[in-house]
XYZ file of C-alpha atoms in Angstrom:
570
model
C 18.097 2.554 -0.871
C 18.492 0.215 1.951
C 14.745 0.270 2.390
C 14.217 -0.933 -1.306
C 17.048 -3.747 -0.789
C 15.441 -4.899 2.077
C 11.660 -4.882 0.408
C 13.240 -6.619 -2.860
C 15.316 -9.439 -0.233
C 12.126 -9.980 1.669
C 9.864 -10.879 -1.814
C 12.074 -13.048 -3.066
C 11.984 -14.999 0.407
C 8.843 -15.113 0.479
C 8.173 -15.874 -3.328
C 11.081 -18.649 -2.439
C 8.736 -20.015 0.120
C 5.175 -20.078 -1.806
C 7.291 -21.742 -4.852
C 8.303 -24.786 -2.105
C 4.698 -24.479 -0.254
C 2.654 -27.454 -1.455
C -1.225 -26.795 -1.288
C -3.114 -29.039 1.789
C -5.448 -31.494 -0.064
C -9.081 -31.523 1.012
C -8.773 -34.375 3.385
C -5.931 -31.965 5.259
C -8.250 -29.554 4.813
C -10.781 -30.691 6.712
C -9.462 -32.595 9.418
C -7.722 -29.450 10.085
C -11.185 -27.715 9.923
C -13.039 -29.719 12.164
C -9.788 -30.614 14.905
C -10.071 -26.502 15.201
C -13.888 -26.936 15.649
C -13.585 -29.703 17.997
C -10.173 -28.921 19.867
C -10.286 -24.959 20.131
C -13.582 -24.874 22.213
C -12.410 -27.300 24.674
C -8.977 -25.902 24.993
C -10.475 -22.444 25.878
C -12.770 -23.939 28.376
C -10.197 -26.290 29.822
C -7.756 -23.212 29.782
C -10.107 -20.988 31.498
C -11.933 -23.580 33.942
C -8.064 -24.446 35.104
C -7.440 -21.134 35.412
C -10.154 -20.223 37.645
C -9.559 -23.665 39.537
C -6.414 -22.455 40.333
C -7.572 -19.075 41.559
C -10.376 -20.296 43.550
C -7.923 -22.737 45.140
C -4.954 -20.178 45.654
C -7.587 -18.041 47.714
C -9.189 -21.269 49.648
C -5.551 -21.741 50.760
C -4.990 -18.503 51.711
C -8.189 -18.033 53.875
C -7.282 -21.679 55.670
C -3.874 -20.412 56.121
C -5.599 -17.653 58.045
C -7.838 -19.456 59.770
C -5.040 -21.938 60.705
C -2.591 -19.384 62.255
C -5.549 -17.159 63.389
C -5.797 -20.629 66.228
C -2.243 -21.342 66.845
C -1.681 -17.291 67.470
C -5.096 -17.624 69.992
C -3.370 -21.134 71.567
C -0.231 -20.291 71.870
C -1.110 -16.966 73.485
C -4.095 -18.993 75.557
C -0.675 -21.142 77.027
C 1.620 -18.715 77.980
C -1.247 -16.672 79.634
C -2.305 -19.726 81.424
C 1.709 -19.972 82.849
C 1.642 -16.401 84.072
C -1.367 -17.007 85.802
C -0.311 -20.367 87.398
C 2.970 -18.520 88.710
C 1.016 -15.313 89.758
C -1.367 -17.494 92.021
C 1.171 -20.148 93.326
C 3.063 -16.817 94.538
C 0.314 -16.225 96.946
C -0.600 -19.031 98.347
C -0.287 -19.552 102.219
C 1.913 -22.771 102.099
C 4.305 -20.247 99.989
C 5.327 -18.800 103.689
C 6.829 -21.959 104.612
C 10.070 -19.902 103.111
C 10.122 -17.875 106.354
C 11.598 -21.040 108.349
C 13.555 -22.551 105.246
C 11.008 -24.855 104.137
C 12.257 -26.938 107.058
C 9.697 -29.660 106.969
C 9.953 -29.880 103.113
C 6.269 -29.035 102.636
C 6.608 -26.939 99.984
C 8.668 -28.828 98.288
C 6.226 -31.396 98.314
C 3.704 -29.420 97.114
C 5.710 -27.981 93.943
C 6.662 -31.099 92.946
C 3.080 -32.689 93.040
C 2.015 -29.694 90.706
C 4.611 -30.204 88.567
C 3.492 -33.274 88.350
C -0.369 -32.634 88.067
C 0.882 -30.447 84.606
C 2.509 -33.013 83.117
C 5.295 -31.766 80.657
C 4.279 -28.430 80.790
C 7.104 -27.157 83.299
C 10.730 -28.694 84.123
C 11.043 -27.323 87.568
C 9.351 -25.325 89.840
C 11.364 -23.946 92.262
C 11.626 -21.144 94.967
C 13.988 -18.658 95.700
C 15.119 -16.187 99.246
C 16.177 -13.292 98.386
C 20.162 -14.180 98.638
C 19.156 -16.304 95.188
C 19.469 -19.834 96.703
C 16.923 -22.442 95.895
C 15.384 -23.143 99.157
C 12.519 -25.152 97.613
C 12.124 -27.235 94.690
C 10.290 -30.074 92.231
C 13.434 -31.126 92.048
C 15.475 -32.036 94.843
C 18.831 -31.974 93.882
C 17.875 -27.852 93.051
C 17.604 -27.556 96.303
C 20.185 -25.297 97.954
C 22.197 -24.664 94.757
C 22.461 -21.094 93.767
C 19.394 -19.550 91.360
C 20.996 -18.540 87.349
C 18.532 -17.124 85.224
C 18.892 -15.692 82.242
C 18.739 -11.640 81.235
C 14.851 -10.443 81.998
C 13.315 -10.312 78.203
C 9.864 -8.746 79.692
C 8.386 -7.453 83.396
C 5.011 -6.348 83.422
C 2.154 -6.062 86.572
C -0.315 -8.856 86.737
C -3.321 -7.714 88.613
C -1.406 -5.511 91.188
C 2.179 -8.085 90.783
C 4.982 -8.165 88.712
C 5.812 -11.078 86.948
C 8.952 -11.189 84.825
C 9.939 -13.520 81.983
C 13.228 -14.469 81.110
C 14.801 -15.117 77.861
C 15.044 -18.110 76.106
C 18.008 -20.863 77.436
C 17.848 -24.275 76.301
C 14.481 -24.630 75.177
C 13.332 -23.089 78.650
C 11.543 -20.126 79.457
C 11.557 -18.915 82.787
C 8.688 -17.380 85.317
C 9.077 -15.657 88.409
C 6.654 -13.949 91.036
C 7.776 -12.443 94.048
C 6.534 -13.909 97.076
C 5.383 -11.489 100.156
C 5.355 -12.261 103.763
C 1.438 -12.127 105.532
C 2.911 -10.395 108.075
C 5.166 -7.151 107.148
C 4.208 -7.312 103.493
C 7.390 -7.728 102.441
C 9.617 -9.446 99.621
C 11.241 -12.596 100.732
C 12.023 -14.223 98.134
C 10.699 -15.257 94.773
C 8.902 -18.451 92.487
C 10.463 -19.115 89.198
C 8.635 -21.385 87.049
C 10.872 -22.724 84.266
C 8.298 -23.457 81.341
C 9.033 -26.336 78.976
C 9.364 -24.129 75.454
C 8.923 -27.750 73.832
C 5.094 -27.440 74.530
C 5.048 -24.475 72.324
C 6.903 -26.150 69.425
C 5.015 -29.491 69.802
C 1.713 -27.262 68.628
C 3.738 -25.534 66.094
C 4.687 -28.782 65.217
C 0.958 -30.570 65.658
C -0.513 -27.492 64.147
C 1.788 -28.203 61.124
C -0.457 -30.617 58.919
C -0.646 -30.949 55.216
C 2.441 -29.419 54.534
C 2.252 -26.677 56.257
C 5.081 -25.262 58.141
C 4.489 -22.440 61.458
C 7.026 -20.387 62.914
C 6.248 -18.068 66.161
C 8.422 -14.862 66.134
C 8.874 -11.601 68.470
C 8.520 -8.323 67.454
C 11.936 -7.982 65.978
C 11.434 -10.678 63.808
C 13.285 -13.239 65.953
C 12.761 -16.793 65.768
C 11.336 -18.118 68.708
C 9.689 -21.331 67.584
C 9.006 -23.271 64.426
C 7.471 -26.501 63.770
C 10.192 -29.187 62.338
C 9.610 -28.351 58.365
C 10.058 -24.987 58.388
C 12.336 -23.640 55.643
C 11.236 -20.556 54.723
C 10.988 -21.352 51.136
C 10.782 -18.185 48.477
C 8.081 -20.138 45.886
C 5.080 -20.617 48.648
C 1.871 -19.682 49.992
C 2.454 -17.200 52.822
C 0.328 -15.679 55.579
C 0.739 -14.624 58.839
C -1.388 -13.861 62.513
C -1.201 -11.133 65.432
C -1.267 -12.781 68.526
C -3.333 -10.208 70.830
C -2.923 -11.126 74.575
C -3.174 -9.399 77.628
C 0.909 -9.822 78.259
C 3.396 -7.564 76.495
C 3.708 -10.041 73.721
C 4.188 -6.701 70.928
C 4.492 -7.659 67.351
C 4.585 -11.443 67.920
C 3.045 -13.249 65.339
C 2.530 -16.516 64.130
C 3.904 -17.436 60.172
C 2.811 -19.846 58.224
C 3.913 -21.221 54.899
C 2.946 -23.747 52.349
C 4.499 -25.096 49.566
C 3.537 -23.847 46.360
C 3.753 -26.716 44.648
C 1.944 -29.193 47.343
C -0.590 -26.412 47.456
C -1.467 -26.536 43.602
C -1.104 -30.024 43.488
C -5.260 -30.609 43.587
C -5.065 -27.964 40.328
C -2.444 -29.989 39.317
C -4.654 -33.129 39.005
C -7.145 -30.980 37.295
C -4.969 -29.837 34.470
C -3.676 -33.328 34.103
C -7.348 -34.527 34.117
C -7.973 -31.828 31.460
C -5.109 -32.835 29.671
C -6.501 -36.442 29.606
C -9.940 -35.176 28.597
C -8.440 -32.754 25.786
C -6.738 -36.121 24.742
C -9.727 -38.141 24.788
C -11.691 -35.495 22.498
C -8.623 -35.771 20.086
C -8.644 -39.510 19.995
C -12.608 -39.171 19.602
C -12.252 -36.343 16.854
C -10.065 -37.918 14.829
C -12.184 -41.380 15.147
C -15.080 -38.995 13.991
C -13.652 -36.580 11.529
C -11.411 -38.567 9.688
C -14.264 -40.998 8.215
C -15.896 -37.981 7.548
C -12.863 -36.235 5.600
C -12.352 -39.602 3.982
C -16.269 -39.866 2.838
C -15.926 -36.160 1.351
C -11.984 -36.149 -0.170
C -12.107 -40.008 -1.532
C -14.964 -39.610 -3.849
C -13.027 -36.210 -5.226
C -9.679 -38.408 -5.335
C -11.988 -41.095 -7.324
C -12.959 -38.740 -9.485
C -9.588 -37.065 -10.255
C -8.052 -40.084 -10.947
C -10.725 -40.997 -13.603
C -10.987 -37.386 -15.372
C -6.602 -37.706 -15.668
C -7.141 -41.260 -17.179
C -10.205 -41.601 -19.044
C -9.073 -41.230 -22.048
C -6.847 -44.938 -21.248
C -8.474 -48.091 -22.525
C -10.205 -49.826 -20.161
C -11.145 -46.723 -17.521
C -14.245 -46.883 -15.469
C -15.863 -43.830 -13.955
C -15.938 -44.419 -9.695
C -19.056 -45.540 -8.153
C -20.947 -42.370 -6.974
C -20.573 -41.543 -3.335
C -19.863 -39.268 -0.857
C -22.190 -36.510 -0.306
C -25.299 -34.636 -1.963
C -22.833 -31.819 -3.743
C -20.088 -34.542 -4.455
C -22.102 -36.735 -6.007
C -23.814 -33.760 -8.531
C -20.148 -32.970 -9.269
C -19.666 -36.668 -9.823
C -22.093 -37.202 -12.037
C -21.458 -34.040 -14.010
C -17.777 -35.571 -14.169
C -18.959 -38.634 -15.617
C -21.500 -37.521 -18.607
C -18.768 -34.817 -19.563
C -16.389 -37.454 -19.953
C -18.689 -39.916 -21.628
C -20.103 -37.309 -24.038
C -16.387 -36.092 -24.498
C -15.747 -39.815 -25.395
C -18.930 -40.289 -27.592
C -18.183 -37.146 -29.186
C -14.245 -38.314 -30.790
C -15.546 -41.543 -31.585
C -18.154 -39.852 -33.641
C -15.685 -37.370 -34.855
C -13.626 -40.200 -35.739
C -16.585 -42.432 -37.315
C -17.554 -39.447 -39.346
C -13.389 -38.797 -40.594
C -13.739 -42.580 -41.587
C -16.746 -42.252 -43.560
C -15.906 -39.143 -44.971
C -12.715 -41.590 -46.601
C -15.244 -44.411 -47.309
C -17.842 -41.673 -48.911
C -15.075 -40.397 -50.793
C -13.702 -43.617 -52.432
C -17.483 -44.700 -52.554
C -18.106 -41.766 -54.522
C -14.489 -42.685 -56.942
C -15.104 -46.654 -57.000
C -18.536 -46.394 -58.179
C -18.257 -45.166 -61.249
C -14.497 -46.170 -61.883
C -15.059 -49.690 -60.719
C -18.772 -50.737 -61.052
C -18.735 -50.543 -65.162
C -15.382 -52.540 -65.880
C -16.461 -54.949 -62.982
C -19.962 -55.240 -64.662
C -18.206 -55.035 -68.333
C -15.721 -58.467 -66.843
C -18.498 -59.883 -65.450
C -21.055 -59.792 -68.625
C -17.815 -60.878 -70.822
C -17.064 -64.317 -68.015
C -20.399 -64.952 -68.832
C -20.365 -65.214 -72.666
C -17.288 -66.883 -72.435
C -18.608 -69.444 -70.604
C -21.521 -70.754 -73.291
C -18.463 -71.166 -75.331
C -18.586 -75.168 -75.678
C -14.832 -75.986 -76.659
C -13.850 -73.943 -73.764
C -11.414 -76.579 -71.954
C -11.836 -76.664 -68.109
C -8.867 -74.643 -67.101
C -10.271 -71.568 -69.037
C -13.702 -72.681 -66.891
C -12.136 -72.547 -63.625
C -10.061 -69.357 -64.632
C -13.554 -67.523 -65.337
C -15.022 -68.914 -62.564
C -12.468 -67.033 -60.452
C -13.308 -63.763 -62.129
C -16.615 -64.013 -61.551
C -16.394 -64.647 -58.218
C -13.476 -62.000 -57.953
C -16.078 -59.400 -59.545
C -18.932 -60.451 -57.429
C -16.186 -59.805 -53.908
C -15.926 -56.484 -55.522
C -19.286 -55.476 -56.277
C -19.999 -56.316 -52.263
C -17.624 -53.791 -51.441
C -18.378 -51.202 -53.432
C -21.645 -51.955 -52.279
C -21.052 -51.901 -48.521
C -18.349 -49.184 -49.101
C -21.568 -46.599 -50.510
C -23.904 -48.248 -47.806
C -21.898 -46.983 -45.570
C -21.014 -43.537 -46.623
C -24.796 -42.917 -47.387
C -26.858 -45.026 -45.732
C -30.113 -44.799 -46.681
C -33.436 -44.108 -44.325
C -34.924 -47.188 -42.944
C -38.762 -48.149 -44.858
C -40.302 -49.068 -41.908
C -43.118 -51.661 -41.795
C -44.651 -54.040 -39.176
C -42.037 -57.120 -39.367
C -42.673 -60.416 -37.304
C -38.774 -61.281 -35.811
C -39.532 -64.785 -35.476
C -40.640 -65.057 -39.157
C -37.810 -63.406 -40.261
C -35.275 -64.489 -38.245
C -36.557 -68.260 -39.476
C -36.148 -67.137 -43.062
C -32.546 -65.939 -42.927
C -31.984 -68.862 -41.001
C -33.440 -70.962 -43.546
C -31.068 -68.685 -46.436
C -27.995 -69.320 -44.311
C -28.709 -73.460 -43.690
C -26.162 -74.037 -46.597
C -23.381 -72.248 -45.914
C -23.561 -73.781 -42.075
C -23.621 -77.383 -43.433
C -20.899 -76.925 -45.765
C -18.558 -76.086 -42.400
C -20.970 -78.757 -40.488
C -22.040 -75.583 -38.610
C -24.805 -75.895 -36.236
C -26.987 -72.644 -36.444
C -30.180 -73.083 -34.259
C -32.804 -70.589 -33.459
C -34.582 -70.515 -30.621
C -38.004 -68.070 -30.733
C -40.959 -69.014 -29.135
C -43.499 -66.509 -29.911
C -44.310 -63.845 -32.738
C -42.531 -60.785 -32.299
C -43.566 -57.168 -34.091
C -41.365 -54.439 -34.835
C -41.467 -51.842 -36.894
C -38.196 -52.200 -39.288
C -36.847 -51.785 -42.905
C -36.999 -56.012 -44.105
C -34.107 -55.547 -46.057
C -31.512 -53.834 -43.516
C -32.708 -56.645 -41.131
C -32.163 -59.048 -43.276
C -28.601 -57.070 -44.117
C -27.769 -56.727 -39.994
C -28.897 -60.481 -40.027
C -26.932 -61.741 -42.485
C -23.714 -59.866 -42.073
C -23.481 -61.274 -38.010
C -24.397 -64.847 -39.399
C -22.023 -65.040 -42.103
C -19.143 -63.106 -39.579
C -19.775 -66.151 -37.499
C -19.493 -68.911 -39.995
C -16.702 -67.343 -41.988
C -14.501 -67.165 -38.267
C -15.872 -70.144 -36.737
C -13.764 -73.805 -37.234
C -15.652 -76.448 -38.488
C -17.973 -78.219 -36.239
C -18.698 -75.031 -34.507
C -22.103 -73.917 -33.115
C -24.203 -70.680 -33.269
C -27.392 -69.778 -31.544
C -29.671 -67.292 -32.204
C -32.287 -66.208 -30.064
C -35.529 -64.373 -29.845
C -37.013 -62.622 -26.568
C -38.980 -59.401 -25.569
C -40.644 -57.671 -22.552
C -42.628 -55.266 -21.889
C -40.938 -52.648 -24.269
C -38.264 -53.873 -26.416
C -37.188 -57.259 -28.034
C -34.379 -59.040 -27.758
C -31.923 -60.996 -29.926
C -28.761 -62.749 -28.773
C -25.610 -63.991 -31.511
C -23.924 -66.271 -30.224
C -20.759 -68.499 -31.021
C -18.216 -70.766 -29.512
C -15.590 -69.174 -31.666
C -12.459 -67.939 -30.030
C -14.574 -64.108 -29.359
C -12.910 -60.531 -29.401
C -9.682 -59.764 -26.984
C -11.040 -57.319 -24.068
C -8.261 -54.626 -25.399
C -10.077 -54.893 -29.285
C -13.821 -55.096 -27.908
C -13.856 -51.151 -28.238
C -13.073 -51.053 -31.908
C -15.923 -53.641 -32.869
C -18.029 -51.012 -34.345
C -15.427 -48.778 -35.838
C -15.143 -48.310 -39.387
C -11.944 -50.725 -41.133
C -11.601 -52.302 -37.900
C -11.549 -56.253 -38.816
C -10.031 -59.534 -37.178
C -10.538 -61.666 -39.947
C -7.929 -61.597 -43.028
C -8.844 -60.362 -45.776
C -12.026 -58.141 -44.365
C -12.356 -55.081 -45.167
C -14.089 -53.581 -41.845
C -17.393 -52.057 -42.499
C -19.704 -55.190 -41.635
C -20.205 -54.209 -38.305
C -19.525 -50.493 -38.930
C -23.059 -50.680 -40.802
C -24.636 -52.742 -38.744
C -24.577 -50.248 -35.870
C -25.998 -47.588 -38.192
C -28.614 -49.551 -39.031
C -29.617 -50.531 -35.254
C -29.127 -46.584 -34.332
C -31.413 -45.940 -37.267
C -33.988 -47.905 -36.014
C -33.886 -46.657 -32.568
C -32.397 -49.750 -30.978
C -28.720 -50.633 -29.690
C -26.102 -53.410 -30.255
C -23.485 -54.380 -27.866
C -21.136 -57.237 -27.535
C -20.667 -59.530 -24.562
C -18.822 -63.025 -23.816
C -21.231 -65.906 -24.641
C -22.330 -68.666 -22.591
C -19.350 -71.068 -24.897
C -16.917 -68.154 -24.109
C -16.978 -67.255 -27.533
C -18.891 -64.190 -29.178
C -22.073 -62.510 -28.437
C -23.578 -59.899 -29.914
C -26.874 -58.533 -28.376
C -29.298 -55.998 -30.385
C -32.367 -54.533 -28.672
C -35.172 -52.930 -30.940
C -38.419 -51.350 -29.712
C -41.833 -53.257 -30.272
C -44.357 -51.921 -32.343
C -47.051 -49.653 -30.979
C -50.653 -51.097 -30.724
């Protein structure tokens, strides 16, 4: 049971947690990606080139801490070797029988205190001894005749055939002694005692002790005897230690030596902070890098998205293509499935609008043709009538005209719901477009219109006369009936290689950017009282004859509509 509770607690958590997760956009995505690609690699090699750096370094130390005490252990023992020798030869020298007659003459204190002085710092006193223990002789004067202390004997050993005997440590002394013999009997009478300054030894602890390192000399119990000034005996350091092997009973001296742990890493130190710096430097440089490269990838997909959720709002332009290869396929797949998505509901919505206009087409011309025609036949009987006064003229003027407005729509309301197929023939444009010109001239004037044409050279197509003179006439007359008097309109006539080319234009106040969509829409009109099916069949007509229309601002920043139509083959 408390299994289940716990398997139930943990899926909701975790359905909790997916339901607040947001999903990493592509650009994320991919500077993620390549970071990884870039960083990882580095990181290991950093990781594993600082570890191995810090090996390599931990053993150098090591072996130079060796090394290091392996010369202090060989000069310190070289030293105090040299002292027992000094002592054991001074001992038997002949001036050293001077002690016999109490050094009466002072010769031999002369001579131990010019060897003293010939070894610089390396002993305090030299002095000898009878054997009562008074000072007969000494480097020192004022030792002379005083009474001999020394300290416990730490060691006594033979010396080629003598004993020599070294006292314990006092004071930063170490004491010497040899006995001296008589030439004559072969006898003991009395003894030199070398005090040794223990300073020298420190001093090459202490000289010995470079780049943090710290020496210490100790006995074979582990006593201090000597250590250079930084010793501390630290817990996190580098430690090693040397024998010293020498002929005296030094047993179990050695020589330690520690170094910091931290001053000893510090070269691997500078590496990691180096490789820190470098991993920084590849970030800085990866993110220079990758995130142009994220942005060329994700910003063409953000384009994109942005388009596909708004396409459908006026005025929405598919992105310029870019990015790469597969981006810009998906692009341009984008695009023609929205513009064929687009192309297909205006069509579905042409075709609803014609289905209305077919069906009232189909109602008004049999319903509204023959009482039209029967009004218009009766008007003109009525109007032979010669006491007919001139208000009963004017009143069947208007229902002639009224019937005529009416036969035009049901005309252009069935040319619309059926047009019919285009009779194709070779036309010349710049004839025709010169007669409808010439058809038009009166209309103009009355408005004092200017309509000019301007066609230089004969231009075949192959079109149906009459629905060019219908596409002709309907943009003419849109532009006279909108235009203010005074107005202008130019037509023009051009072609290359393929197509030709004419141009309506006006200085009229044009079409609003928001309505220059619906031009071409069935019942879409800006003039009052239109009915909206002018243009409506004048893009049939184009479409029918292979060509396009399209409307732009003209050169008076008025209205300009521009039909292409394909030439006529040789």
């Amino acid at each position: 049971m408390d299994d289940r509770f716990g398997k139930k607690h943990l899926t909701r958590i975790f359905s909790h947690l997916m339901r607040f997760h947001s999903p990493l956009t592509i650009r994320k995505m991919l500077l993620i990606a390549f970071l990884l690609a870039g960083l990882l690699p580095t990181l290991l090699v950093s990781l594993l080139s600082f570890y191995q750096a810090r090996q390599a370094l931990r053993v150098e130390i090591q072996h130079d801490l060796q090394t290091t005490g392996n010369a202090v252990a060989e000069h310190v023992d070289r030293v105090l070797n040299e002292r027992v020798q000094n002592v054991r030869s001074w001992s038997q020298l002949a001036i050293m029988q001077d002690l016999l007659i109490g050094d009466i003459d002072k010769r031999l204190s002369i001579f131990l205190a010019e060897t003293r002085h010939s070894y610089a710092e390396q002993y305090i006193s030299l002095d000898v001894a009878d054997l009562q223990a008074h000072i007969v002789a000494s480097s020192r004067p004022a030792n002379i005749g005083q009474a001999l202390h020394t300290p416990p004997v730490w060691m006594s050993f033979r010396d080629n055939g003598q004993t020599i005997s070294i006292y314990h440590l006092s004071n930063h002394q170490l004491m010497i002694s040899a006995p001296i013999f008589s030439q004559n009997t072969l006898q003991p009478m009395g003894q030199l005692i070398a005090t040794f300054n223990w300073q020298v030894i420190e001093n090459l602890l202490n000289h010995a002790a470079q780049h943090s390192t710290e020496l210490a000399l100790v006995d074979g119990k582990q006593r201090m005897l000597a250590q250079s000034n930084l010793w501390s005996d630290q817990r996190h350091s580098l430690h090693a230690k040397a024998a010293i092997t020498s002929r005296l009973p030094l047993n179990g001296w050695q020589i330690h030596l520690n170094k910091d742990h931290d001053v000893a890493v510090a070269p691997v130190h500078r590496l990691g902070m180096i490789f820190i710096a470098l991993l920084g430097v590849t970030l800085v440089f990866s993110l220079l890098l990758v995130r142009p490269l994220a942005q060329n990838i994700s910003r063409p997909l953000e384009a994109l998205t942005r388009y596909v959720q708004r396409f459908r709002q006026p005025g929405s332009r598919p992105p310029a293509s870019s990015g790469p290869a597969e981006v810009q396929s998906l692009h341009q797949a984008f695009t023609q499935m929205a513009t064929d998505l687009a192309e297909s509901e205006q069509q579905l919505t042409r075709a609803a609008k014609l289905a209305v206009v077919g069906e009232m087409a189909a109602a008004m011309s049999h319903e509204v043709r023959t009482p039209l025609g029967i009004m218009r036949s009766s008007a003109d009987v009525l109007l032979r009538e010669t006491q007919l006064s001139e208000d009963g003229r004017e009143v069947l003027g208007f229902i002639i005209s009224e019937t005529e407005r009416l036969n035009k729509l049901v005309s252009a309301l069935i040319d619309a719901a059926r047009p019919r197929l285009p009779n194709k023939i070779p036309l010349d444009l710049q004839a025709h477009l010169q007669h409808v010109v010439a058809m038009l001239q009166k209309p103009a004037q009355a408005k004092q219109i200017s309509l000019a044409l301007q066609a230089s050279q004969p231009t075949i197509i192959e079109a149906d006369q009459d629905q060019m003179t219908q596409v002709l006439v309907n943009l003419l007359m849109n532009a006279i009936q909108i235009l203010p008097e005074g107005g202008r309109i130019s037509l023009q006539l051009s072609a290359d290689a393929q197509c030709a080319h004419i141009a309506v234009a006006d200085d009229g106040p044009g079409v609003p950017p928001a309505q220059q969509s619906h031009l071409f829409e069935a019942f879409f009109t800006q003039r009052a009282g239109g009915v909206g099916l002018g243009l409506a069949v004048v893009k049939q007509i184009i479409e029918a004859h292979d060509g396009t229309i399209s409307y732009s601002t003209s050169p008076w920043q008025g209205a300009q509509f521009n039909l292409s139509l394909p030439l006529a083959t040789a």
